Coordinates of C-alpha atoms in Angstrom, one line a residue:
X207 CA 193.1 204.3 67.5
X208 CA 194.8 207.7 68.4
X209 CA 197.6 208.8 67.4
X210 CA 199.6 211.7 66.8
X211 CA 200.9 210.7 63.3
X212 CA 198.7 210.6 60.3
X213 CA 198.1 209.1 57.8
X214 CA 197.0 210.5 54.6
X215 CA 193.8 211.1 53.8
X216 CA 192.1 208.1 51.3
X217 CA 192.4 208.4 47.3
X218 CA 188.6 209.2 46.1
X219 CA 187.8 210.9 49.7
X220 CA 187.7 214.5 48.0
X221 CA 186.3 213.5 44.8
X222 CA 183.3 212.3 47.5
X223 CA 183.1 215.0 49.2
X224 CA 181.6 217.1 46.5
X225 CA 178.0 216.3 47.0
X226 CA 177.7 217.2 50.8
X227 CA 180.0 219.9 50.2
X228 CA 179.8 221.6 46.4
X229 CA 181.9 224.8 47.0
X230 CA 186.0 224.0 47.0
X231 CA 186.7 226.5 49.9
X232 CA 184.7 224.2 52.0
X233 CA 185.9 221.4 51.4
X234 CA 189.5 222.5 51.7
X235 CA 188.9 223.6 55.2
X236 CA 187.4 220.4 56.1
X237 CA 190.2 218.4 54.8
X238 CA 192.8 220.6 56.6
X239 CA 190.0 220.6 60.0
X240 CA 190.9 216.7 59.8
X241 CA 194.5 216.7 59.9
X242 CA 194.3 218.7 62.7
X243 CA 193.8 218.0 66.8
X244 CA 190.3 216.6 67.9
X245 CA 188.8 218.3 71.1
X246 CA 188.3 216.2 74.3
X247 CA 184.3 216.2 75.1
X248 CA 182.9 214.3 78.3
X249 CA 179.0 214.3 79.4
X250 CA 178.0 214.3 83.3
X251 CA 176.0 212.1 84.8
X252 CA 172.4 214.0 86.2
X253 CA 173.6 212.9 89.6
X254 CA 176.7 212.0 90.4
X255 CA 178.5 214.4 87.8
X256 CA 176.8 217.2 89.8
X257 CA 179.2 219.9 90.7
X258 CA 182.3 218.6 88.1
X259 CA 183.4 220.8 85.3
X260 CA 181.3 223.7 85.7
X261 CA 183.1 226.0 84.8
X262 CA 184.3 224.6 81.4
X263 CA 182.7 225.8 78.4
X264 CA 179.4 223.4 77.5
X265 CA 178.5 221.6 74.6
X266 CA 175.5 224.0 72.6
X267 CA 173.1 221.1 72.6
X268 CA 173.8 218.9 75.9
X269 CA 173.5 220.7 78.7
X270 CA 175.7 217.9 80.3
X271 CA 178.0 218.4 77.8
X272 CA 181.8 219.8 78.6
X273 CA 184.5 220.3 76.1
X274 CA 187.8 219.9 77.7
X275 CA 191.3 222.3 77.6
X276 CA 193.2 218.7 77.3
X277 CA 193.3 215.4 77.3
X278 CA 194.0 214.1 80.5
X279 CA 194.6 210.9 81.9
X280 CA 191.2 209.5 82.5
X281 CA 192.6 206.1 84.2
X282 CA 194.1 208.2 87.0
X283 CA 191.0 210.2 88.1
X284 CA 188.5 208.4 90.6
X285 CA 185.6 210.3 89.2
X286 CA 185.8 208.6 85.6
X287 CA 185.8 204.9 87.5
X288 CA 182.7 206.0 89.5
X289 CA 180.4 207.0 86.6
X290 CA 180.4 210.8 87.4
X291 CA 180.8 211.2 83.9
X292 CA 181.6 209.8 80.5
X293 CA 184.1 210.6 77.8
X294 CA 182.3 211.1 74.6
X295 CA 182.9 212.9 71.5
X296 CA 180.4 215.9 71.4
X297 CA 178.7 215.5 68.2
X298 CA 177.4 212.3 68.8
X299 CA 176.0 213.8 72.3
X300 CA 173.2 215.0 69.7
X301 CA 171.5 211.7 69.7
X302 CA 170.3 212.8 73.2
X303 CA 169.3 216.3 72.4
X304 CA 167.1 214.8 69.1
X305 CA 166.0 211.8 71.9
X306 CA 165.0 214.5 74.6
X307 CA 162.7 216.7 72.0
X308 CA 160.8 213.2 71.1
X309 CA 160.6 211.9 74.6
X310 CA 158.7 215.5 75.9
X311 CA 156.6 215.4 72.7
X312 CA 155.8 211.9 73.3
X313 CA 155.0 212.4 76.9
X314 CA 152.3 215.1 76.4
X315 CA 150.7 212.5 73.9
X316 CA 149.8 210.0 76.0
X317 CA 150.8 209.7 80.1
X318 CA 152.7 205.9 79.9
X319 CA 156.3 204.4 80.0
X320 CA 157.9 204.2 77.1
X321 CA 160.4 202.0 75.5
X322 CA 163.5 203.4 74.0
X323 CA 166.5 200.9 71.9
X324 CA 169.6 201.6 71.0
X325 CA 170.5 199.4 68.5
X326 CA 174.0 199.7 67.7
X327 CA 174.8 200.8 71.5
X328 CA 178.6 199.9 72.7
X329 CA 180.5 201.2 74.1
X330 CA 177.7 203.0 75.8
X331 CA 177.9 207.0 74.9
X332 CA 174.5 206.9 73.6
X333 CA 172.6 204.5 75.7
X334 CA 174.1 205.9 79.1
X335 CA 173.0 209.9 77.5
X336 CA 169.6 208.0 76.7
X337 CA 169.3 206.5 80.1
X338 CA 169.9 210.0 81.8
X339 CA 166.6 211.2 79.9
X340 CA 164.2 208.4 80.9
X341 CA 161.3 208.9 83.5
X342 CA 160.0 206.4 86.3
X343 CA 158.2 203.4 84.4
X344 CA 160.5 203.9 81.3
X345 CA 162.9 201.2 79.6
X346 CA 165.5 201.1 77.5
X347 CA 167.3 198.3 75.9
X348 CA 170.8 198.8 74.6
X349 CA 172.0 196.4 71.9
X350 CA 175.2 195.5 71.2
X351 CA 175.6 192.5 68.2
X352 CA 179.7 192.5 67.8
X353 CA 180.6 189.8 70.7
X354 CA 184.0 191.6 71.1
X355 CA 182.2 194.8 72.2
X356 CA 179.4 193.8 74.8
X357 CA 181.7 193.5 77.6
X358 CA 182.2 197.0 77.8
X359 CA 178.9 197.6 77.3
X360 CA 177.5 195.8 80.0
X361 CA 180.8 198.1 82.6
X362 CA 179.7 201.4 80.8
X363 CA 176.2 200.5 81.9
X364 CA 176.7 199.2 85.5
X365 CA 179.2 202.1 86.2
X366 CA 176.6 205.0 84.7
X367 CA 174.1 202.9 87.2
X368 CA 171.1 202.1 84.5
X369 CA 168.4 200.7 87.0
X370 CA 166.0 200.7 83.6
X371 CA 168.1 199.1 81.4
X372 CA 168.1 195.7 79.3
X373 CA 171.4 194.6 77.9
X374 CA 170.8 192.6 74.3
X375 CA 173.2 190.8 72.4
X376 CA 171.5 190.7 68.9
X377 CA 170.9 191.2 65.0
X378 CA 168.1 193.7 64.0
X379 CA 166.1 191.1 62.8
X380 CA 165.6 189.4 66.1
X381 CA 163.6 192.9 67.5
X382 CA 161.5 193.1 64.6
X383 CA 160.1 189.1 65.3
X384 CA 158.3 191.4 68.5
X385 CA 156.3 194.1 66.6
X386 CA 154.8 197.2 67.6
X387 CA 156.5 197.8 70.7
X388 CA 159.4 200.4 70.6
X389 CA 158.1 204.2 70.8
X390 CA 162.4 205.9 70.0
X391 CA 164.5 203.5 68.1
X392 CA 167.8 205.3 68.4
X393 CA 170.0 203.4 65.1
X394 CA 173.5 204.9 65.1
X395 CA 174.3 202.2 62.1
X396 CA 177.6 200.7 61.0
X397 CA 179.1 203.4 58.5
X398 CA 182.3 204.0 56.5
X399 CA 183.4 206.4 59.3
X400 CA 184.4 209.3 57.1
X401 CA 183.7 211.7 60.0
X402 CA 186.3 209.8 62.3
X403 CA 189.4 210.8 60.0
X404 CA 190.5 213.0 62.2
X405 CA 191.2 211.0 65.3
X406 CA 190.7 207.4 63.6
X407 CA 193.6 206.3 61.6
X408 CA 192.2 203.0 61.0
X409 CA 189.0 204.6 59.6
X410 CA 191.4 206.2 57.2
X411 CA 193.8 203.2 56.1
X412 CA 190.4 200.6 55.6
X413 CA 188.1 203.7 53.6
X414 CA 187.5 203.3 49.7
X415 CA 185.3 204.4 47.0
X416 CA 183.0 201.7 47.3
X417 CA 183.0 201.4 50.8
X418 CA 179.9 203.9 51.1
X419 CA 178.0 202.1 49.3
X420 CA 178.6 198.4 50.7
X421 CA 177.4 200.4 54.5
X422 CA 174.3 201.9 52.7
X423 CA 173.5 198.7 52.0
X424 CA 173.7 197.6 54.9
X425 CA 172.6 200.2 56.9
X426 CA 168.9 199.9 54.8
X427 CA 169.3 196.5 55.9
X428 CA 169.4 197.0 59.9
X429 CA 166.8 199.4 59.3
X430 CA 164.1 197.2 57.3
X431 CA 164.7 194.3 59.9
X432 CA 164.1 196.1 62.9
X433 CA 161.2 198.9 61.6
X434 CA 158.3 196.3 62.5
X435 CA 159.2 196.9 66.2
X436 CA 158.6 200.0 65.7
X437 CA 155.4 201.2 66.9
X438 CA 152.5 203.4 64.8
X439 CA 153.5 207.1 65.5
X440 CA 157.3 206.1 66.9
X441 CA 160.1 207.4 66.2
X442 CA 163.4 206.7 64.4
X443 CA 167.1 208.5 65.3
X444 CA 169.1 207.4 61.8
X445 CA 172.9 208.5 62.6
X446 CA 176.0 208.2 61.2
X447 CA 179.3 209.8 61.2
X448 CA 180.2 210.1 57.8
X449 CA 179.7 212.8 55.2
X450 CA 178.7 210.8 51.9
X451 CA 174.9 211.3 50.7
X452 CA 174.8 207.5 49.7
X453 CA 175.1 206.7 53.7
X454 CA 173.0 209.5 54.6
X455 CA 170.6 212.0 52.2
X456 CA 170.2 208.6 49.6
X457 CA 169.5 206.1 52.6
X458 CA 166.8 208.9 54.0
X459 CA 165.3 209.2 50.7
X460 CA 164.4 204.8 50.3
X461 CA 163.2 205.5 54.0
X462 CA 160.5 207.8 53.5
X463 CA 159.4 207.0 50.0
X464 CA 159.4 203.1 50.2
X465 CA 159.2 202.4 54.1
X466 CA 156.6 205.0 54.8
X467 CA 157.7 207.3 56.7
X468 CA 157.8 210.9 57.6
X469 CA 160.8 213.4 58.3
X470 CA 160.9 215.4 61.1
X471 CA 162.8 219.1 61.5
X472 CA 164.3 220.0 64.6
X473 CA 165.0 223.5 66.3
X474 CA 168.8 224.0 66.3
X475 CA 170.8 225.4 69.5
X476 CA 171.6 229.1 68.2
X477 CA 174.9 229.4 67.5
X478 CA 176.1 225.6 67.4
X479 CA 177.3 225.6 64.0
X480 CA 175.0 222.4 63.0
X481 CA 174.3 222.4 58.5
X482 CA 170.2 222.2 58.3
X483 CA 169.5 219.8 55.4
X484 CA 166.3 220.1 53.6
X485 CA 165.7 219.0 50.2
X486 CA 162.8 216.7 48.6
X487 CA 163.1 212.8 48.0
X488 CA 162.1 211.8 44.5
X489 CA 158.5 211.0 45.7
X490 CA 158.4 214.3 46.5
X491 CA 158.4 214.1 49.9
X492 CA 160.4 216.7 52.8
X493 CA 163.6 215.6 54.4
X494 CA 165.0 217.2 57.3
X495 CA 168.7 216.3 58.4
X496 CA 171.3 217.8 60.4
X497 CA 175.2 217.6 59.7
X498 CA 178.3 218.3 61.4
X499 CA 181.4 219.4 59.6
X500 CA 184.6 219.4 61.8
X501 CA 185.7 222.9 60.4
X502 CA 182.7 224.2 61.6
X503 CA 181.5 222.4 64.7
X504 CA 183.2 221.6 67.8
X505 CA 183.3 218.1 67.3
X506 CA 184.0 215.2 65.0
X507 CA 181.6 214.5 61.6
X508 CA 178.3 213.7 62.2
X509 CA 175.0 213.2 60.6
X510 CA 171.4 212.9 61.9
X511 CA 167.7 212.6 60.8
X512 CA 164.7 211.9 63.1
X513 CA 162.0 210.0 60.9
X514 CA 158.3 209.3 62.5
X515 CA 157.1 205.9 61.3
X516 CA 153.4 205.9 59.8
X517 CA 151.7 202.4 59.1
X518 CA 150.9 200.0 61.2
X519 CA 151.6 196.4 61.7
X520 CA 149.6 193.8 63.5
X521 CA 151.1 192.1 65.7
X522 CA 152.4 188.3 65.8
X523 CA 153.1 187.9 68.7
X524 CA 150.6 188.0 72.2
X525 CA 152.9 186.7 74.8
X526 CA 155.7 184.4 75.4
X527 CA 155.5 180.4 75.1
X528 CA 157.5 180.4 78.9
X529 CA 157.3 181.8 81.5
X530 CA 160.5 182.8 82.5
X531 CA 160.8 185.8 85.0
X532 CA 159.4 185.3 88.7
X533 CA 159.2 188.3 91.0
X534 CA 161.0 188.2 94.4
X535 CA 158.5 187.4 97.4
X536 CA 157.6 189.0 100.8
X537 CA 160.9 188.0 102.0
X538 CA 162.8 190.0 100.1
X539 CA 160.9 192.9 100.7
X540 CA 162.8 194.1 103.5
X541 CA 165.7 194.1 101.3
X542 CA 164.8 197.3 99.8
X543 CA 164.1 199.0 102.3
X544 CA 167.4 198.3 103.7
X545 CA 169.2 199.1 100.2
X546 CA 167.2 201.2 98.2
X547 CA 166.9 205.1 98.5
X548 CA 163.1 204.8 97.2
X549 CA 161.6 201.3 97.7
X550 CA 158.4 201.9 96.5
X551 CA 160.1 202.8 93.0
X552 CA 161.6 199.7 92.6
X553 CA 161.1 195.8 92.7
X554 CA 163.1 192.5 93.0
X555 CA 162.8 189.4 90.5
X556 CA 164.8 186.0 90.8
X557 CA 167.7 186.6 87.8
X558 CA 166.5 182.9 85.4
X559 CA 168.7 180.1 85.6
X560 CA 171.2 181.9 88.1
X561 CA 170.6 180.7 91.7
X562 CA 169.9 183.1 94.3
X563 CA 170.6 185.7 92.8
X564 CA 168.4 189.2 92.4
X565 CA 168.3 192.0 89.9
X566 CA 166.3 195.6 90.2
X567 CA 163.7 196.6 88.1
X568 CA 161.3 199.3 88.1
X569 CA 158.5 198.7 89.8
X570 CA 155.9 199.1 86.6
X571 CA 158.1 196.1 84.5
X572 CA 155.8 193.3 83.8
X573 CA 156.7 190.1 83.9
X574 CA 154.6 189.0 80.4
X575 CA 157.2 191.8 78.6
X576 CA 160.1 190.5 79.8
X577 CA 159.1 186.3 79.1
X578 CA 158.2 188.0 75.8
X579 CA 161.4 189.6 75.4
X580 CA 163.2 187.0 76.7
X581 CA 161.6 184.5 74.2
X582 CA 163.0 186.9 71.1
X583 CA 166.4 188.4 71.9
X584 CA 169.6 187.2 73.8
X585 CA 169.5 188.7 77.3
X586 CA 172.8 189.7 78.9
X587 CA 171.1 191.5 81.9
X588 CA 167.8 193.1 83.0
X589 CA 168.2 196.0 85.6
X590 CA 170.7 196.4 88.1
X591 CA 171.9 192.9 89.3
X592 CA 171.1 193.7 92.8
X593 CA 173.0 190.7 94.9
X594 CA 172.4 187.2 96.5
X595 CA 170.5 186.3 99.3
X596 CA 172.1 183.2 101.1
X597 CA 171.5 181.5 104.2
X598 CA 169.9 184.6 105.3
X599 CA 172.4 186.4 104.4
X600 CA 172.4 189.1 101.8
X601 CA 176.1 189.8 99.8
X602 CA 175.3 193.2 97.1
X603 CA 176.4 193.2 93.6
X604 CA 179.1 194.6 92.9
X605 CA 177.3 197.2 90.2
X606 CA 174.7 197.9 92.9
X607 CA 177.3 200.0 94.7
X608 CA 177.3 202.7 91.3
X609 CA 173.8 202.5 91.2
X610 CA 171.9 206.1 92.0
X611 CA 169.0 203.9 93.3
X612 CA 171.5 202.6 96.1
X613 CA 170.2 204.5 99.9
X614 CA 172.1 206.8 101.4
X615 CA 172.0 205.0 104.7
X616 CA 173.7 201.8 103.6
X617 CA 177.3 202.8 105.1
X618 CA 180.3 203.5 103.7
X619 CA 183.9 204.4 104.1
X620 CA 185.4 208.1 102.1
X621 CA 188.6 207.7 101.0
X622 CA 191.5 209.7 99.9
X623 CA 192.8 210.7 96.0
X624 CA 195.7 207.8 96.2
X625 CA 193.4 205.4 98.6
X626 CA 191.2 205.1 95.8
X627 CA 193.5 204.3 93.2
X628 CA 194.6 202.2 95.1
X629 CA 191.3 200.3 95.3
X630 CA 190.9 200.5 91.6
X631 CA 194.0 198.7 91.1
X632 CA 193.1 196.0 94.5
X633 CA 196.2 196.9 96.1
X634 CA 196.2 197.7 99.8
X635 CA 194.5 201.3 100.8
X636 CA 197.1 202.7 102.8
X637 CA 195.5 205.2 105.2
X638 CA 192.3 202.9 105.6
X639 CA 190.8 202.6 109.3
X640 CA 188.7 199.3 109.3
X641 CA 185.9 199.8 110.8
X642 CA 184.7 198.7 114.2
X643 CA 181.6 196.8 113.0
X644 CA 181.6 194.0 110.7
X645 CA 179.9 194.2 107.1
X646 CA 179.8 195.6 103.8
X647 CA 180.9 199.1 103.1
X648 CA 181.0 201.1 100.1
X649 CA 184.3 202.6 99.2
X650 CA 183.6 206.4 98.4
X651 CA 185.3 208.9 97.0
X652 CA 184.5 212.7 97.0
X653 CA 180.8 211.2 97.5
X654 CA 180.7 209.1 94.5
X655 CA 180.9 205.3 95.2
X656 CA 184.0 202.8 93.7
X657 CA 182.7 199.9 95.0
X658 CA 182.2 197.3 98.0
X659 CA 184.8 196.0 100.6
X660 CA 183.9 193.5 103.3
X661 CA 185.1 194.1 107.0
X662 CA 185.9 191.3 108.5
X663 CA 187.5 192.4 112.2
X664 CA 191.1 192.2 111.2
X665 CA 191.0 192.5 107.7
X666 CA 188.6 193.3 104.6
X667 CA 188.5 192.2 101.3
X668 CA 187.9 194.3 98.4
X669 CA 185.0 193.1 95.8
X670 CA 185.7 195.2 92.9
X671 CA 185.1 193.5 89.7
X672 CA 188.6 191.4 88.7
X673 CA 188.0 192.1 85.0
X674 CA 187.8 196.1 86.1
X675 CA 190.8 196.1 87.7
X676 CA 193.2 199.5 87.3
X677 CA 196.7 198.3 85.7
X678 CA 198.5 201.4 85.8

């Protein structure tokens, strides 16, 4: 909720505040930092955000970071619909830059693909930031358990174009049944969303005293369940974006002394304006966190700790009762070559209990992990739902088209600034030619696919997803 009156900060909220920050002066400028205007932040995509934005001043620690002069009316700008980039607020873009650090120091470890979760993932700012960072072989699996936020999920995903993604509709509990397995759990929890004051009314009007300590709760909760999943020597991203220590420092502190586990410092961008933590649990052991403060960051309030897990757990669990997911045969093999941009990266399975229909995986997926994943948690989609192959006949996705995996050579049709709105909206394109050849064609703007129309000789129609369509 944004809007541009205020209201008042909670009773209690300053009386909090004293902990994370003891000297008044501080605190004072963060409370006045809050009733002021947030900044407008948006991440490119590796690929398709190529070229955008450059020369707007960039984040400190995402180098696909750009904060913007204004706000501007995202709806009307082609770019935004294709997945060139995605509007997110700047601190959190530090999930990534902790992820990235792991992920290299991971990868001189041991040479393997590794399995990354976001836990708490819609509406997609981490997971799509976490699925620009993976290598070939790599998965991640972006979890979503509120039912009235997985839809956009699922179009954040598909218009970012995650070929190595798994969508998941589940409680923390339900990953930690599978242990052993996840090398980055990234667990941005529920929180009392103190560090959203400043753009969140709502955050504001439902905040009281106890309310920190009813998320804590919680948040050790989420964390318990799912730490079994985690593997021997992986690593956890605990977030929040609040300021309390009961949410944050106090959580930390039960992590390492009781769960076993080990805090990990990370080199700061020089000049970002990022609060170091470090202070000693009461066993005695180091804690290193990282906080933003609106007054002193270009962003909203954040806070962050990277924690390596230490003991082991052996596992339950050797493979799945059913077998579930079946890999597409020789006949389908020409289908990539037709549609992909790098075939031998990529392979085809038969999507279960939906007829005809394909999705695309990496080509290093194994079936076993996915019966065994299927078997555990509530699977919304695997890969890129590729299309349907019918009577010989082969109709794409509609996400395929946003996909970067998609070939170059599978033709399509550049449009105009109002052309594409009006595709968006599935209005008549005004200035389109058909073409002379029959088929599918991807509608493209300034290089960056929309989606898929049909030519049909006389007319075309426009497959763009109903539920997406533009209303302004």
């Amino acid at each position: 909720m944004h809007t541009s009156e205020k209201s008042p900060l909670p009773a209690g909220f300053e009386e909090l505040l004293e902990s994370a920050l003891p000297l008044q002066t501080e605190r004072r400028a963060l409370l006045q930092a809050l009733d002021g205007k947030p900044p407008t932040s948006v991440r490119l995509h590796p690929v398709k955000g190529k070229g955008l934005f450059d020369e707007l001043p960039a984040v400190p620690w995402c180098a696909w970071g750009r904060y913007l002069s204004a706000r501007p009316f995202f709806a009307h700008d082609p770019y935004f619909w294709a997945g060139a980039y995605y509007v997110q607020e700047a601190a959190s873009m530090f999930v990534g830059y902790a992820a990235g650090r792991i992920l290299d120091f991971l990868r001189r470890q041991e040479a393997r693909p590794l399995t990354l979760v976001d836990l708490c993932a819609a509406p997609g700012g981490k997971s799509t930031h976490l699925a620009s960072l993976l290598h070939a072989g790599d998965k991640l699996i972006s979890n979503e358990i509120m039912s009235n936020r997985i839809g956009i999920l699922v179009e954040n995903m598909n218009r970012w174009g995650s070929e190595q993604c798994i969508i998941t509709h589940d409680e923390a509990a339900s990953f930690g049944k599978i242990t052993e397995w996840i090398d980055v759990l990234a667990a941005d929890v529920p929180c009392s969303g103190e560090g959203m004051f400043r753009k969140d009314m709502e955050a504001r009007e439902r905040w009281s005293p106890k309310l920190p300590l009813q998320c804590a709760a919680l948040q050790k909760e989420i964390v318990e369940d799912i730490l079994p999943a985690l593997r021997q020597g992986g690593f956890l991203i605990y977030s929040t974006c609040t300021f309390n220590r009961e949410e944050n420092e106090h959580n930390l502190h039960y992590f390492l002394d009781e769960l076993d586990m080990v805090s990990v410092p990370l080199q700061l961008p020089e000049g970002s304006g990022i609060v170091a933590v470090e202070e000693k649990t009461p066993g005695g052991r180091p804690l290193y966190a990282y906080r933003f403060f609106p007054h002193q960051t270009e962003g909203e309030g954040f806070f962050l700790s990277v924690l390596q897990k230490r003991s082991k757990r052996i596992s339950s669990y050797k493979k799945a009762k059913q077998k579930v997911w079946t890999k597409a045969g020789k006949s389908h093999a020409s289908l990539l070559q037709e549609w992909t941009a790098t075939p031998e990266r990529w392979q085809l399975w038969h999507m279960p209990d939906i007829k005809d229909t394909l999705t695309l995986t990496p080509v290093e997926w194994e079936a076993a992990e996915l019966d065994l994943l299927s078997q555990h948690l509530n699977i919304k989609q695997v890969g890129v739902p590729f299309g349907q192959l019918l009577k010989g006949t082969f109709n794409p996705h509609p996400y395929l088209a946003y996909s970067p995996a998609l070939s170059a050579r599978v033709p399509a049709i550049e449009v105009g600034f109002d052309d594409a709105l009006q595709f968006l909206r599935k209005q008549p394109m005004q200035n389109f030619v058909l073409p002379k050849k029959n088929g599918w064609y991807a509608i493209r703007y300034e290089g960056r696919n929309l989606g898929w129309v049909k030519s049909l000789g006389h007319r075309y129609n426009n497959y763009y997803p109903n539920a997406w369509q533009l209303r302004s």
